[in-house]
């Protein structure tokens, strides 16, 4: 059954957006899921190339402008009206309610809120709507984060899990027992902390043990101004159907059976400045509509298994960078890393993993890393040890706001 919000989005975008007015001019109105499936996908390339043509209101109605991270293309302007900002806050309010937060909680936001990032703004707005306290620490200094946790007696941290691991290493060096802190919940963004069968990844298990806290996985994307978050059952990110309609499709554009992996395609609901119809995220995941242990029957999505455009074929085996990253993030002794993909032929890819180790970790480290990778991937990419400066030089890019952990040098 088609949600009336989806039909309203299509009608609104067709009227207000120059891009959709042209793209959908020969197509009938959307009155069913079958009608929606007939509409063409909206791609990241189109949103980047025709950015302003997607806008449905003039700039004098914008109250904020975010941009995409630029890790897969040219950074795209994503404007928000006051109504959109309210929707953004409502989404995160619902997510934090799933986690079990209340007005009594104090949350440290170890995320970026400047440089036109949407995530930090979204979490702040959600906590404000909830009535909880926010401490906008950012993701730069483990010492500052720990100081704020101690002084405020914070109960929750919102952060990229790899930064939480970095903080745990710093705390160990300073002889600080994180398990004795007041932090009881870790809301993890940006990196998966669960496997396809809902178990914690090595990274997720590591930070849960170090902090003595419950770990919650989330998934969000700037273009959709929306996210999904786990509840205490840890059985997938709860979607909010009043804000987003999600499809999971195969390479032919057909819907996949429940629980089967495919590309996440989404249509925004209630967005005023820049609604998107059947936006192809490039993220590979799966959806389930089975009732959750928490009692909710809303759809849920699994962890992101990989990105469609990043998939590699190594010695006949399909490998996603995300699978390699999950393995590396769970290995103690790794300080940093970068993955470099090349292609000797159009049908065969090669992957070099360049790793920097923490001081004092040397003997047998490369062999141990290779063994872990072979066990997880069923194929062994090339592994090379290097110093941190070399890896950071490869990661850095003037065009991007994030350091790259995957560098694709294949000609596509």
XYZ file of N, CA and C in Angstrom, residues 3-10 12-13 78-88 90 224-226 240-245 267-276:
123
model
N 1.938 4.921 0.817
C 1.690 5.973 1.791
C 1.317 7.257 1.054
N 0.277 7.948 1.575
C -0.146 9.172 0.893
C 0.960 10.216 0.883
N 1.908 10.116 1.842
C 3.017 11.056 1.870
C 3.919 10.932 0.658
N 4.084 9.699 0.140
C 4.901 9.489 -1.056
C 4.240 10.147 -2.260
N 2.929 9.923 -2.403
C 2.195 10.537 -3.519
C 2.279 12.056 -3.438
N 2.201 12.587 -2.216
C 2.285 14.033 -2.037
C 3.669 14.552 -2.403
N 4.717 13.795 -2.060
C 6.078 14.190 -2.421
C 6.238 14.268 -3.933
N 5.749 13.250 -4.641
C 5.883 13.217 -6.098
C 5.130 14.387 -6.726
N 4.310 17.257 -5.327
C 4.959 18.511 -4.942
C 6.230 18.741 -5.750
N 7.074 17.704 -5.856
C 8.332 17.843 -6.602
C 8.069 18.084 -8.080
N 22.737 21.043 0.119
C 21.442 20.524 0.558
C 20.819 21.563 1.489
N 19.911 22.397 0.962
C 19.304 23.443 1.785
C 18.149 22.910 2.627
N 17.902 23.558 3.744
C 16.782 23.214 4.612
C 15.982 24.461 4.957
N 14.660 24.348 4.907
C 13.776 25.393 5.424
C 13.538 25.127 6.903
N 12.792 26.003 7.551
C 12.473 25.763 8.964
C 11.687 24.461 9.124
N 10.793 24.213 8.193
C 10.029 22.968 8.238
C 10.955 21.755 8.107
N 11.949 21.861 7.236
C 12.901 20.756 7.068
C 13.745 20.556 8.323
N 14.139 21.657 8.955
C 14.932 21.562 10.177
C 14.116 20.900 11.289
N 12.819 21.231 11.345
C 11.940 20.597 12.326
C 11.823 19.092 12.050
N 11.728 18.733 10.777
C 11.653 17.310 10.394
C 12.937 16.594 10.774
N 14.076 17.250 10.545
C 15.384 16.675 10.882
C 15.465 16.388 12.372
N 12.906 16.002 14.441
C 11.931 14.965 14.783
C 12.492 13.577 14.513
N 18.950 12.434 2.223
C 17.613 12.058 2.693
C 17.223 12.800 3.957
N 18.174 13.505 4.579
C 17.931 14.230 5.826
C 17.179 13.338 6.807
N 17.660 12.122 6.941
C 16.953 11.129 7.733
C 17.942 10.064 8.199
N 11.360 5.341 9.881
C 10.217 6.170 10.245
C 9.398 6.403 8.971
N 8.380 5.559 8.744
C 7.622 5.600 7.478
C 6.958 6.937 7.199
N 6.724 7.732 8.239
C 6.115 9.046 8.021
C 7.113 10.052 7.458
N 8.401 9.668 7.469
C 9.447 10.569 6.988
C 10.193 10.044 5.772
N 10.125 8.732 5.525
C 10.926 8.138 4.461
C 10.280 6.837 3.983
N 10.228 6.683 2.665
C 9.765 5.420 2.065
C 10.978 4.721 1.462
N 12.569 7.525 -0.950
C 11.816 8.720 -1.305
C 11.517 9.489 -0.026
N 11.904 10.750 0.020
C 11.681 11.551 1.224
C 10.202 11.928 1.331
N 9.755 12.101 2.558
C 8.382 12.532 2.828
C 8.439 13.751 3.743
N 7.738 14.800 3.350
C 7.678 15.996 4.178
C 8.817 16.969 4.005
N 9.684 16.748 3.020
C 10.797 17.672 2.769
C 10.308 18.816 1.882
N 10.657 20.023 2.251
C 10.170 21.202 1.547
C 11.178 21.767 0.547
N 12.436 21.900 0.941
C 13.419 22.570 0.077
C 13.931 21.680 -1.040
N 14.250 20.418 -0.730
C 14.884 19.559 -1.739
C 14.433 18.100 -1.574
N 13.172 17.812 -1.910
C 12.700 16.424 -1.847
C 13.369 15.577 -2.926
N 13.534 14.297 -2.632
C 14.117 13.378 -3.604
C 13.200 12.179 -3.793
